[in-house]
Coordinates of C-alpha atoms and ligand atoms in Angstrom, one line a residue:
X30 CA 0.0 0.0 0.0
X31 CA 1.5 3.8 -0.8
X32 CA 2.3 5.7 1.8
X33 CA -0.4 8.6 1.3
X34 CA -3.1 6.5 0.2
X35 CA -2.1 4.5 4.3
X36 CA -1.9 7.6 6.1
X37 CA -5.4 8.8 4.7
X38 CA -7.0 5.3 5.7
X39 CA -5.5 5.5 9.2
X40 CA -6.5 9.4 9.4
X41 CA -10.2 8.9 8.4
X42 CA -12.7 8.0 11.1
X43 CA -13.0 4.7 12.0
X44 CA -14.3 2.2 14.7
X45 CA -11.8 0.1 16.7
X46 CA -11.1 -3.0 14.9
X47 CA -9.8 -6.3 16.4
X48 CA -6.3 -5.8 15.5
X49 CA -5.8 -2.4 17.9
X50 CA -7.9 -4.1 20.8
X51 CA -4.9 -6.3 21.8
X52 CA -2.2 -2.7 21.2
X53 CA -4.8 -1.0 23.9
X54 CA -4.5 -3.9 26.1
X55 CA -0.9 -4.3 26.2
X56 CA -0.7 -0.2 26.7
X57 CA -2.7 -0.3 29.2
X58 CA -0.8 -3.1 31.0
X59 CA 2.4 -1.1 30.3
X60 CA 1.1 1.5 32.0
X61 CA 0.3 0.3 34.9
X62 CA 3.2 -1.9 35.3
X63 CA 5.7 1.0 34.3
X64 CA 3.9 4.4 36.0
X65 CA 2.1 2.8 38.6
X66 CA 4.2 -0.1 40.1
X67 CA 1.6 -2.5 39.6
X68 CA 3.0 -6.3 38.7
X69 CA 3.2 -7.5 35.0
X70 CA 1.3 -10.9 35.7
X71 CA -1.6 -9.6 37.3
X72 CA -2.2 -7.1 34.8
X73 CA -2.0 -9.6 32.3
X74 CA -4.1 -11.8 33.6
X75 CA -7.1 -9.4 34.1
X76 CA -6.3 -7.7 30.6
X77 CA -6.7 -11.0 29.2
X78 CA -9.8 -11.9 30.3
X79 CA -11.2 -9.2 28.4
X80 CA -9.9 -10.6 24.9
X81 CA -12.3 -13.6 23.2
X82 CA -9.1 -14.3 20.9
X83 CA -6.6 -16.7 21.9
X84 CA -4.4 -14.6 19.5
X85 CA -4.8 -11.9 20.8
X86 CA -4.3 -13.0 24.3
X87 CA -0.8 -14.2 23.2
X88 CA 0.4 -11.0 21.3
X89 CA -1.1 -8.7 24.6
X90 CA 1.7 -11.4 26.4
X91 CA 4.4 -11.2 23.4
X92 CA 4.4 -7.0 23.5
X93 CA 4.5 -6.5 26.7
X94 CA 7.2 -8.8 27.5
X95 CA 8.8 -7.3 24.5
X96 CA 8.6 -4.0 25.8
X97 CA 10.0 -4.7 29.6
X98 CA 12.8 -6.6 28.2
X99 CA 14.7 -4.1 26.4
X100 CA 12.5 -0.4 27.4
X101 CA 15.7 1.6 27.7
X102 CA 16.2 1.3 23.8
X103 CA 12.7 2.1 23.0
X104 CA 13.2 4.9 25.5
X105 CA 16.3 6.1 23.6
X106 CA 14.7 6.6 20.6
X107 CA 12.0 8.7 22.2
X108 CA 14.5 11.2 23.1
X109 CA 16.4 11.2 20.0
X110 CA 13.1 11.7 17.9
X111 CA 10.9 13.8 19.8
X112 CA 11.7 17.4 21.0
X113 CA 10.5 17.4 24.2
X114 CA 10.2 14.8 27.1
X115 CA 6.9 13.4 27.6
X116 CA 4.7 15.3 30.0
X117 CA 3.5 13.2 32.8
X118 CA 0.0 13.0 31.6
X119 CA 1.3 11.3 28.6
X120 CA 2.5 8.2 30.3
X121 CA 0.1 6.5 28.7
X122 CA 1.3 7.7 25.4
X123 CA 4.7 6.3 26.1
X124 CA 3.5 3.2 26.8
X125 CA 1.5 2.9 23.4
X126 CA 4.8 4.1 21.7
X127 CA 6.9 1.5 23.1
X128 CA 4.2 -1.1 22.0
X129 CA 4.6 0.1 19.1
X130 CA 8.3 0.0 18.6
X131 CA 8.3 -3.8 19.9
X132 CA 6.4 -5.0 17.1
X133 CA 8.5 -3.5 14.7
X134 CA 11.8 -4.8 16.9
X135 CA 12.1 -7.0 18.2
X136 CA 9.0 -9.0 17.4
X137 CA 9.1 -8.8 13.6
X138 CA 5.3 -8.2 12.8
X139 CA 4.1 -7.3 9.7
X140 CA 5.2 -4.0 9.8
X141 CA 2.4 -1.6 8.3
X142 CA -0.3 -3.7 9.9
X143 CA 1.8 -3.2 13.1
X144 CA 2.1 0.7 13.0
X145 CA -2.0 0.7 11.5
X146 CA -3.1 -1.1 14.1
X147 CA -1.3 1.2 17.1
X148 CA -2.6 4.1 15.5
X149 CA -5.3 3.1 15.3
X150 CA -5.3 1.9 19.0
X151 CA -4.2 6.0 20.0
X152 CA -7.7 6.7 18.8
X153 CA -9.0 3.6 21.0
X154 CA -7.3 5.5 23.8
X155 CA -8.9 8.6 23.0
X156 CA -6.0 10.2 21.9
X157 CA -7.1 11.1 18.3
X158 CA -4.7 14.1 18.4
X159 CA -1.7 12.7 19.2
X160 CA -2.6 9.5 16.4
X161 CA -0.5 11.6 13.9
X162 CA 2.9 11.8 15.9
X163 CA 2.3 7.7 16.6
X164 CA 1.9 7.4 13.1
X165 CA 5.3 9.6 12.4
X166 CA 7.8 7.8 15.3
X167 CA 6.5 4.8 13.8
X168 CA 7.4 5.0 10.4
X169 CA 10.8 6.9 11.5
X170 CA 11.3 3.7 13.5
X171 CA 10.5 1.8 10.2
X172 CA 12.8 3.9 8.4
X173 CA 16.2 4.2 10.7
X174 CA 15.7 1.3 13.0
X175 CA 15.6 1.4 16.4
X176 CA 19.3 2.2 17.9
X177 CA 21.0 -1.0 19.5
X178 CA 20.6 -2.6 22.7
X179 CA 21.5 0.2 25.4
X180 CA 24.1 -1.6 27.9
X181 CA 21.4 -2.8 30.4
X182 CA 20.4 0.7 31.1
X183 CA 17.4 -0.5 33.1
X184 CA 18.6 -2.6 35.3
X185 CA 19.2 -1.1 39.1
X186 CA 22.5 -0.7 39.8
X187 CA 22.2 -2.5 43.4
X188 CA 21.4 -5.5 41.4
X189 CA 23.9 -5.2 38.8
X190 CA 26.8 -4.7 41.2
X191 CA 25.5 -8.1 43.2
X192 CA 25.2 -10.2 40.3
X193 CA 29.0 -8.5 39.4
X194 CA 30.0 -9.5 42.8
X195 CA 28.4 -13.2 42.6
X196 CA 29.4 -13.8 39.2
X197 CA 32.1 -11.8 37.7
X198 CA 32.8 -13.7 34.8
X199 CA 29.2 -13.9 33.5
X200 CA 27.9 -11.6 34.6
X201 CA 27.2 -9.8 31.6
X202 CA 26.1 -13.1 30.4
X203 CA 23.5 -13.2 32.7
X204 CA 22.4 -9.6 32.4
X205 CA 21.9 -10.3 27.7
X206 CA 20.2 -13.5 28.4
X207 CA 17.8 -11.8 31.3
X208 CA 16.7 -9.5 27.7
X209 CA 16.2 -12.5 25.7
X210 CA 12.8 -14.2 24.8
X211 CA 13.3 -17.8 26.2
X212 CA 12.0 -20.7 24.1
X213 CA 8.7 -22.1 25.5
X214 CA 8.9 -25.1 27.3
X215 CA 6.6 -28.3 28.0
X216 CA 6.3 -30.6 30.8
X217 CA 4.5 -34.0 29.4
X218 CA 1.8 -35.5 31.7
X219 CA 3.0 -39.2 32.5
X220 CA 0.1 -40.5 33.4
X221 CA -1.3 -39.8 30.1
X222 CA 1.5 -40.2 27.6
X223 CA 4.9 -39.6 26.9
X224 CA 7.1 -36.8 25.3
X225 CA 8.2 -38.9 22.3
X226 CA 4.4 -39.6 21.6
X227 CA 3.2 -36.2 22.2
X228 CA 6.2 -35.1 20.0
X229 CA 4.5 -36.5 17.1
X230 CA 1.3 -34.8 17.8
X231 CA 2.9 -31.8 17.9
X232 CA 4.6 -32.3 14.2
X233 CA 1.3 -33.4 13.1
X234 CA -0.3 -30.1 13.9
X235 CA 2.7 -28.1 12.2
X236 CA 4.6 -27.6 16.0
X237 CA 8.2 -28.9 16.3
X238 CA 9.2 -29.9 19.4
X239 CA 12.7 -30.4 20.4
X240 CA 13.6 -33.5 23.0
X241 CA 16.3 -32.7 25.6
X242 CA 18.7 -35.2 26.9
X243 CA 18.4 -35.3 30.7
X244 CA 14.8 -33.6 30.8
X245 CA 12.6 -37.0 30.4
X246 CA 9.4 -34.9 30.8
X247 CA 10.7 -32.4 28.2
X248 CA 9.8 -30.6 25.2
X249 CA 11.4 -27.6 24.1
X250 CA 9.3 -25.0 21.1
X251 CA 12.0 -23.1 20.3
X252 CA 9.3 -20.9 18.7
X253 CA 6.4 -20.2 21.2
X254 CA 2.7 -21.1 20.6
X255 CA 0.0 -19.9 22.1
X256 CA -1.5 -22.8 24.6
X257 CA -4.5 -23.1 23.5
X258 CA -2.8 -24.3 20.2
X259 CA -1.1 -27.2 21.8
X260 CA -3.1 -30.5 21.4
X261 CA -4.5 -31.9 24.8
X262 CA -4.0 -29.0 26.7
X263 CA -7.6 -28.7 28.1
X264 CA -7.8 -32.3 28.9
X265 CA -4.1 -32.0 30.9
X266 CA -2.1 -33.7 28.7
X267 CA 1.0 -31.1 28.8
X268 CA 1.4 -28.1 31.3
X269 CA 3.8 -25.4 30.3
X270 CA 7.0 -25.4 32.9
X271 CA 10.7 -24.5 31.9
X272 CA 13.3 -27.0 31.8
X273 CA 15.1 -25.5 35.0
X274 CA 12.2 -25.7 37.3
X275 CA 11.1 -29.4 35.7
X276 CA 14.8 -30.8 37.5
X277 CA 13.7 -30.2 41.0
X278 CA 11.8 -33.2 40.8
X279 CA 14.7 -35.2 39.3
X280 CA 16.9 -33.7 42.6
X281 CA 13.6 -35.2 44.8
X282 CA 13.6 -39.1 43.4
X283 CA 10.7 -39.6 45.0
X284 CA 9.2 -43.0 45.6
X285 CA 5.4 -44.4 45.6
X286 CA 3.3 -44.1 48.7
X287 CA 6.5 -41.9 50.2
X288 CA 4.5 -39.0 52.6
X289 CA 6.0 -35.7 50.9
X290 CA 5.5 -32.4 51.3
X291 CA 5.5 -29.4 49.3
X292 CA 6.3 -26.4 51.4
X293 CA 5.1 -23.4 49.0
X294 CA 3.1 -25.2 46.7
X295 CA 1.1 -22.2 44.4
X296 CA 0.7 -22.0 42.0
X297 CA 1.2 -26.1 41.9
X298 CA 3.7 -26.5 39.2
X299 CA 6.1 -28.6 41.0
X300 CA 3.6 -30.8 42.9
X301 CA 1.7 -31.8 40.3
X302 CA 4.9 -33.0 38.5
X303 CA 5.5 -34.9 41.7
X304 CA 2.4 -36.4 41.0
X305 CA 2.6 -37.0 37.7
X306 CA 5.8 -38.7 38.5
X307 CA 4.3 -40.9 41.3
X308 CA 0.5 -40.6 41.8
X309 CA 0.3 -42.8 44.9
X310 CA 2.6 -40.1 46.7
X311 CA 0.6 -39.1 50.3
X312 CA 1.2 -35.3 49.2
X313 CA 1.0 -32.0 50.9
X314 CA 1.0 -29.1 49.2
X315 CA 0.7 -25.9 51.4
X316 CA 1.0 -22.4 51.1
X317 CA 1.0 -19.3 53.1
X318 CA -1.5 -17.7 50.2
X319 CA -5.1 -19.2 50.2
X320 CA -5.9 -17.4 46.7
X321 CA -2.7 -18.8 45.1
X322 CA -3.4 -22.1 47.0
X323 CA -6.6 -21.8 44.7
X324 CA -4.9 -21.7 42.0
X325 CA -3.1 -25.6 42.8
X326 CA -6.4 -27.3 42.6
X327 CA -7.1 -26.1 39.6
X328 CA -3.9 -27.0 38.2
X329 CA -4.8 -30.3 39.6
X330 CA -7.9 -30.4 38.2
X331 CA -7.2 -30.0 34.8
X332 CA -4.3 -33.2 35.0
X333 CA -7.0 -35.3 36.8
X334 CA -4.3 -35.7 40.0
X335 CA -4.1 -35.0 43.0
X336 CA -7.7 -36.6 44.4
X337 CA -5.7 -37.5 47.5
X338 CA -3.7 -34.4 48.0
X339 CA -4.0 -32.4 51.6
X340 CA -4.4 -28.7 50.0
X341 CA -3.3 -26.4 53.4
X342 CA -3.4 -22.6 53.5
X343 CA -1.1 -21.8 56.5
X344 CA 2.5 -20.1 56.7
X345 CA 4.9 -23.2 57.0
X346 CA 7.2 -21.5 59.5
X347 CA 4.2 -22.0 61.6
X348 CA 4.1 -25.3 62.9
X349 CA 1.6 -25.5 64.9
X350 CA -0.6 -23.9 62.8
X351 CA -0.7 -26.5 60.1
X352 CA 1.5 -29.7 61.0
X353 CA -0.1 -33.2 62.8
X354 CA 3.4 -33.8 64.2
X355 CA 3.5 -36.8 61.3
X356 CA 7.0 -36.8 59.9
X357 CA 7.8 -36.1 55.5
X358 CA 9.9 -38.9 54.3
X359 CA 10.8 -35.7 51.6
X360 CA 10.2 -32.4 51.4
X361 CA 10.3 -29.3 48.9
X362 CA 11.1 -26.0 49.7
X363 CA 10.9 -24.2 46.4
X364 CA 11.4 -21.0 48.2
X365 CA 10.3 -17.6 47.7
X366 CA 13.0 -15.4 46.6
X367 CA 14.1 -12.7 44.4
X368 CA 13.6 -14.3 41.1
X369 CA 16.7 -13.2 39.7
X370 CA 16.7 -16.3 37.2
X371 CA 13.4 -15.5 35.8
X372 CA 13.6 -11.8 34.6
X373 CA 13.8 -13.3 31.0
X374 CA 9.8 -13.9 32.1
X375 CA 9.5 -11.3 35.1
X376 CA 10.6 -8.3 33.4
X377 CA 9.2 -6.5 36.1
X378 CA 11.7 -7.6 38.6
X379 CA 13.6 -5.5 38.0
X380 CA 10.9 -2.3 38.5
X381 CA 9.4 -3.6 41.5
X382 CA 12.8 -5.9 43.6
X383 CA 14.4 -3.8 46.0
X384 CA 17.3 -4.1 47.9
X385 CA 16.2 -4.4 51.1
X386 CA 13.6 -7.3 49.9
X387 CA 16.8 -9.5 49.8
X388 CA 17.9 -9.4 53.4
X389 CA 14.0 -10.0 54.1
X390 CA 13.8 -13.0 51.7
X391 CA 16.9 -14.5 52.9
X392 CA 15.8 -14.3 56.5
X393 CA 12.7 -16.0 55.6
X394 CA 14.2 -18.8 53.6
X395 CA 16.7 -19.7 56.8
X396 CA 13.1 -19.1 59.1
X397 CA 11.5 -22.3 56.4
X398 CA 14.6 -23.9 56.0
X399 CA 14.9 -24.4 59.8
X400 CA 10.9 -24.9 61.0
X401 CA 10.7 -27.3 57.3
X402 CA 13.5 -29.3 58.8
X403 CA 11.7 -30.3 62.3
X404 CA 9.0 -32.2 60.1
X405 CA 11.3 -34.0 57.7
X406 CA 11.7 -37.5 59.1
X407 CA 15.2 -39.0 60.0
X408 CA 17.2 -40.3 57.0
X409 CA 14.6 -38.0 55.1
X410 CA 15.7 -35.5 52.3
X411 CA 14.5 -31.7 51.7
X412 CA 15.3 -30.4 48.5
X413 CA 15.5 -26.3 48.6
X414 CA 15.6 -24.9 45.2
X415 CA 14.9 -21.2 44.1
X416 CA 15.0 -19.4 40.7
X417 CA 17.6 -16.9 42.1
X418 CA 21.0 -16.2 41.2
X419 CA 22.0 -14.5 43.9
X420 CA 24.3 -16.5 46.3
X421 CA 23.2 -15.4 49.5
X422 CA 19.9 -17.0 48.7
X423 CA 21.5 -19.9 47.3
X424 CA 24.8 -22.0 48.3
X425 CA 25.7 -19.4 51.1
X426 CA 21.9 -19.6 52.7
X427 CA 22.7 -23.9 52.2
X428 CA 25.8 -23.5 53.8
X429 CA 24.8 -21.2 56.7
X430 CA 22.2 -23.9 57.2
X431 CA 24.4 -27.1 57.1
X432 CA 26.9 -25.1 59.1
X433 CA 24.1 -24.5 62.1
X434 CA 22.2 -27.9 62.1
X435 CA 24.1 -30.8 63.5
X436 CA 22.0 -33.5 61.9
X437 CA 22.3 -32.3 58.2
X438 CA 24.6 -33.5 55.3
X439 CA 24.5 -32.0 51.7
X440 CA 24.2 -34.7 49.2
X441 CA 26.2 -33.6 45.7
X442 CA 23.8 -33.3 42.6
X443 CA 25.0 -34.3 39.5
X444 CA 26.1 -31.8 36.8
X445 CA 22.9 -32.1 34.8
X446 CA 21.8 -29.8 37.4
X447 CA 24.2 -26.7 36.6
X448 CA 27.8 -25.6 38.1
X449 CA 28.6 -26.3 41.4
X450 CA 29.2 -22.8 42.5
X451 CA 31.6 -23.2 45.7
X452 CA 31.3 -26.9 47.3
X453 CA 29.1 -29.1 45.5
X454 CA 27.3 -30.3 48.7
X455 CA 26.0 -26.4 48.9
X456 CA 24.0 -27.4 46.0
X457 CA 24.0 -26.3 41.7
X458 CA 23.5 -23.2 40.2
X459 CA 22.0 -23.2 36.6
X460 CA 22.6 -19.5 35.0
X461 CA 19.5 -17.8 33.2
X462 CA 19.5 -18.8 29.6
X463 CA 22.3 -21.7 29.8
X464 CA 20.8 -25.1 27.9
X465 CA 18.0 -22.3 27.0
X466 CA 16.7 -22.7 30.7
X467 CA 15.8 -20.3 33.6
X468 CA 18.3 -19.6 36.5
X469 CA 17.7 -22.1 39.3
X470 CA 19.1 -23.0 41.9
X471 CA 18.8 -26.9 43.7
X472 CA 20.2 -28.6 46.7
X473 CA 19.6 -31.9 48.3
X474 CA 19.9 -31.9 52.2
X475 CA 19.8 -35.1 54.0
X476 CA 18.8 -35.6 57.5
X477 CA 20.9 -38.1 59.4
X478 CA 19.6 -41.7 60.3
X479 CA 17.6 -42.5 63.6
X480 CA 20.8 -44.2 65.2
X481 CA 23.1 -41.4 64.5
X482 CA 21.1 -38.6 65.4
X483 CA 20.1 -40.3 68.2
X484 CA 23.3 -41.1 69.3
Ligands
LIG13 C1 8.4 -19.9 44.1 S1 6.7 -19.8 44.6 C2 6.3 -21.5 44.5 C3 6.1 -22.1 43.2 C4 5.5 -23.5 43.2 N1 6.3 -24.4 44.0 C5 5.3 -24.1 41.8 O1 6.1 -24.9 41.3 O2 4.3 -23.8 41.2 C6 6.8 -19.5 46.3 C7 5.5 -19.7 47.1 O3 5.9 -19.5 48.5 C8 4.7 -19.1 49.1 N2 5.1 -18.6 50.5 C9 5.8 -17.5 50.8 N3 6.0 -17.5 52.1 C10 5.5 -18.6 52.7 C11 5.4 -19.2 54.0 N4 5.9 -18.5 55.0 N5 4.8 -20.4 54.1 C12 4.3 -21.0 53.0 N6 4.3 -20.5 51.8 C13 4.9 -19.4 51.6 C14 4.2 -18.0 48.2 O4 2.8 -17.7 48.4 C15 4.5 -18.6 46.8 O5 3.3 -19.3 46.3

C-alpha cells in the first residue's frame, strides 16, 4: 500500500477493529506496570480476560514482555526523535509508543499492519490528536531502525553490582540472556502419555518440538505457541514449565506411597509434577497464600491428580498452625525469593525488587529452612531450590544452614543440574539462559539416620 493512500485510511474516522484491541491492552498493561508499580502478571491476567481471541491473548503477552525486556532502547529513541520529554499526563502515550516499537523490533510483525493497528489503538485510547505523531515515530522507526541494545540501562545498579560481585565472569552473560525471549517449554503428563508420543502430535499439527537429553518430561518450542494451540491442553495432557524448574523433581527421586510435602506449593507446578511422577505419593502441598493455593487445585484439576492431596493454606514457619506432628519422608522448599533467574519472564523484577527485599527474603528462607527441617523424618531428604542467582539466597543460605544444624549433610547433585558454585554439597546453580533454561538453583539436604542422630 503507498504511503499517502495509508496515512489517509489511518486518518479517516474509523471504529476500533480487532487488530488495535490487543495494542490497547498491552498499553494499558504497560502503563500500569511501568507508572504505577503495579506487577506485569496480574495485569495480564485481568487484561486477558477481556480478549475472546486466543491470538490476541498471546500478542497482549508477546508486547509486553517485548517491551519490559529491552525499554531503555525504545526509551532512547523517544529522546532522540521527539523534541521534548513526555509530559506526565502522557504516560500513557509512552506506553502505546513502546508497543509500538516492539512489534517492529524485536518482534518482527508485519510492519504496516503493526504501525496501522497502534494508530489506530491511540484513537481507541482517545487520543485522536496525538494519532499523527504515533503514526510519524512509527514509520521513523520503520525507516532508521531502532538504535541498539543500550548496555542494560534498566537494570538497578544495586542488582547489577550483586550479580557482578556473585558472578564476575558472566555476569554480563546473565544480564543479555535476562533480555532474551526464552524458548517455550513443556512438561508432558505421565500419566497420560509420553514426550516422544506427544512429539508427534505436535509435528502433526505443524509444532516442532525439540527433545532434551536429561529432561525425560521435556519438550522444548524453540518458537512459542499460544497454549490453546497445543493439542490436549484442556484435557491436561502437557502443562507449560521451563526445563530448569522441571529438574527439581529429578533432585527429589521420589518414591510411591512416600508422605511428601511441598512447602510453597502455588501455584502447583512442582507438585503436580511430583504427581505425575508418582500418583500414589501421600502429598501435601501448602502455602501461606489461600488465593494462590486456589490456584493448585485447579492445576490439579485440569491433569485429573491429586484426588488424595492435603491442600493447606497456612504459613509453614508456623508449625503448629498446620503440622499433625507426622514426619515427610521428603520435602520441597521451592522458596520464595528474588527471582533473579526468571527476569527473561518477570521483566518487572527489575521495576518492583528492591534491595532491602533481599535481606527480608533471605531471613525467611533460613526461618523455612529451619521450622521445614523439624517435620522431615530421620534419614529424610529436603530439597530447597529457588529461581535466584544471587548466592546469598542460594549455596551461602545452604551452607549457613548445614553449618548451624548438626543432623544435616549435603548430598552432591550431579552436573545435569548446573555448576557447582563453591562446594558441590551447597547445591548447583543453573545460570538464566544456559541449555535455554531459567536460573535455578537446587540442593539436596539429607537428614541423618535415627541411630546417629540419636546417638
Ligand atoms: C516460588 S513460589 C512456589 C512455586 C510452586 N512451587 C510451583 O512450582 O508452582 C513460592 C511460594 O511460596 C509461598 N510462600 C511464601 N512465604 C511462605 C510461607 N511462610 N509459608 C508457606 N508458603 C509461603 C508464596 O505464596 C508462593 O506461592
Amino acid at each position: 500500500m503507498d504511503a499517502e493512500i495509508w496515512w489517509s485510511a489511518v486518518d479517516a474516522p474509523m471504529t476500533v477493529t480487532p487488530g488495535s484491541q490487543p495494542r490497547i491492552a498491552a498499553t494499558r498493561v504497560l502503563d500500569a506496570v511501568l507508572h504505577h508499580g503495579r506487577s506485569l502478571k496480574a495485569e495480564l491476567t485481568s487484561a486477558q480476560q477481556g480478549l475472546d481471541d486466543p491470538r490476541d491473548r498471546a500478542l497482549v503477552e508477546a508486547i509486553c514482555l517485548a517491551v519490559l525486556r529491552q525499554p531503555a532502547r525504545f526509551d532512547a529513541a523517544l529522546a532522540a526523535w521527539m523534541p521534548r520529554p513526555l509530559a506526565r499526563r502522557d504516560r500513557e502515550l509512552r506506553a502505546l509508543l513502546l508497543v509500538g516499537f516492539a512489534q517492529l523490533d524485536p518482534m518482527g510483525l508485519p510492519a504496516h499492519a503493526a504501525v496501522a493497528a497502534t494508530v489506530e489503538a491511540a484513537r481507541g485510547l482517545g487520543r485522536d490528536h496525538q494519532a499523527g505523531m504515533v503514526n510519524a515515530l512509527l514509520r521513523r522507526a520503520l525507516r532508521e531502525g531502532l538504535p541498539a541494545l543500550e548496555s542494560h540501562a534498566h537494570w538497578p545498579a544495586w542488582l547489577c553490582s550483586r550479580i557482578e560481585g556473585d558472578w564476575p565472569a558472566e555476569a554480563e552473560s546473565i544480564l543479555t540472556a535476562s533480555e532474551q525471549a526464552p524458548p517455550m517449554w513443556l512438561r508432558v503428563n505421565r500419566q497420560q502419555g509420553n514426550r516422544e508420543a506427544y512429539r508427534a502430535e505436535l509435528t502433526a499439527v505443524g509444532i516442532e518440538g525439540v527433545l532434551v537429553d536429561g529432561l525425560d518430561d521435556a519438550l522444548r518450542l524453540d518458537a512459542p505457541v499460544p497454549v490453546a494451540g497445543l493439542p490436549g491442553f484442556a484435557e491436561g495432557r502437557v502443562s507449560v514449565q521451563d526445563g530448569a524448574a522441571q529438574r527439581v523433581v529429578d533432585a527429589m527421586a521420589v518414591d510411591g506411597g512416600m508422605r511428601v510435602l511441598d512447602a510453597c506449593a502455588a501455584p502447583g507446578g512442582k507438585a503436580a509434577h511430583l504427581l505425575e511422577r508418582e500418583s500414589s505419593l501421600d502429598l501435601t502441598a501448602l502455602d501461606i497464600d489461600r488465593r494462590r493455593l486456589r490456584q493448585v487445585q485447579t492445576t490439579f484439576d485440569r491433569l485429573g491428580l491429586g484426588a488424595d492431596a492435603r491442600l493447606l493454606a497456612a504459613d509453614a514457619t508456623d508449625l503448629a498452625a498446620w503440622w499433625d506432628g507426622v514426619p515427610f519422608d521428603a520435602i520441597v522448599l521451592d522458596a520464595p525469593c528474588s527471582a533473579t533467574g526468571i527476569i527473561r519472564r518477570q521483566p518487572d523484577v527489575l521495576l518492583h525488587r528492591r534491595e532491602s527485599d533481599i535481606d527480608n527474603l533471605v531471613a525467611l528462607q533460613g526461618r523455612l529452612l529451619d521450622a521445614l527441617w523439624q517435620t522431615l523424618a530421620p534419614g529424610g531428604s529436603l530439597v530447597y531450590t529457588t529461581c535466584s542467582i544471587l548466592r546469598d539466597e542460594n549455596d551461602r543460605q545452604i551452607a549457613a544452614f548445614l553449618a548451624r544444624t548438626s543432623d544435616s549433610q549435603g548430598e552432591a547433585l550431579e552436573e545435569g543440574f548446573g555448576r557447582a558454585p563453591e562446594n558441590e554439597t551447597h547445591g548447583r546453580q543453573r545460570l538464566p539462559g544456559e541449555d535455554g533454561m531459567d536460573g535455578f538453583f537446587y540442593a539436596r539436604l539429607r537428614k541423618a539416620p535415627a541411630s546417629v542422630s540419636g546417638e
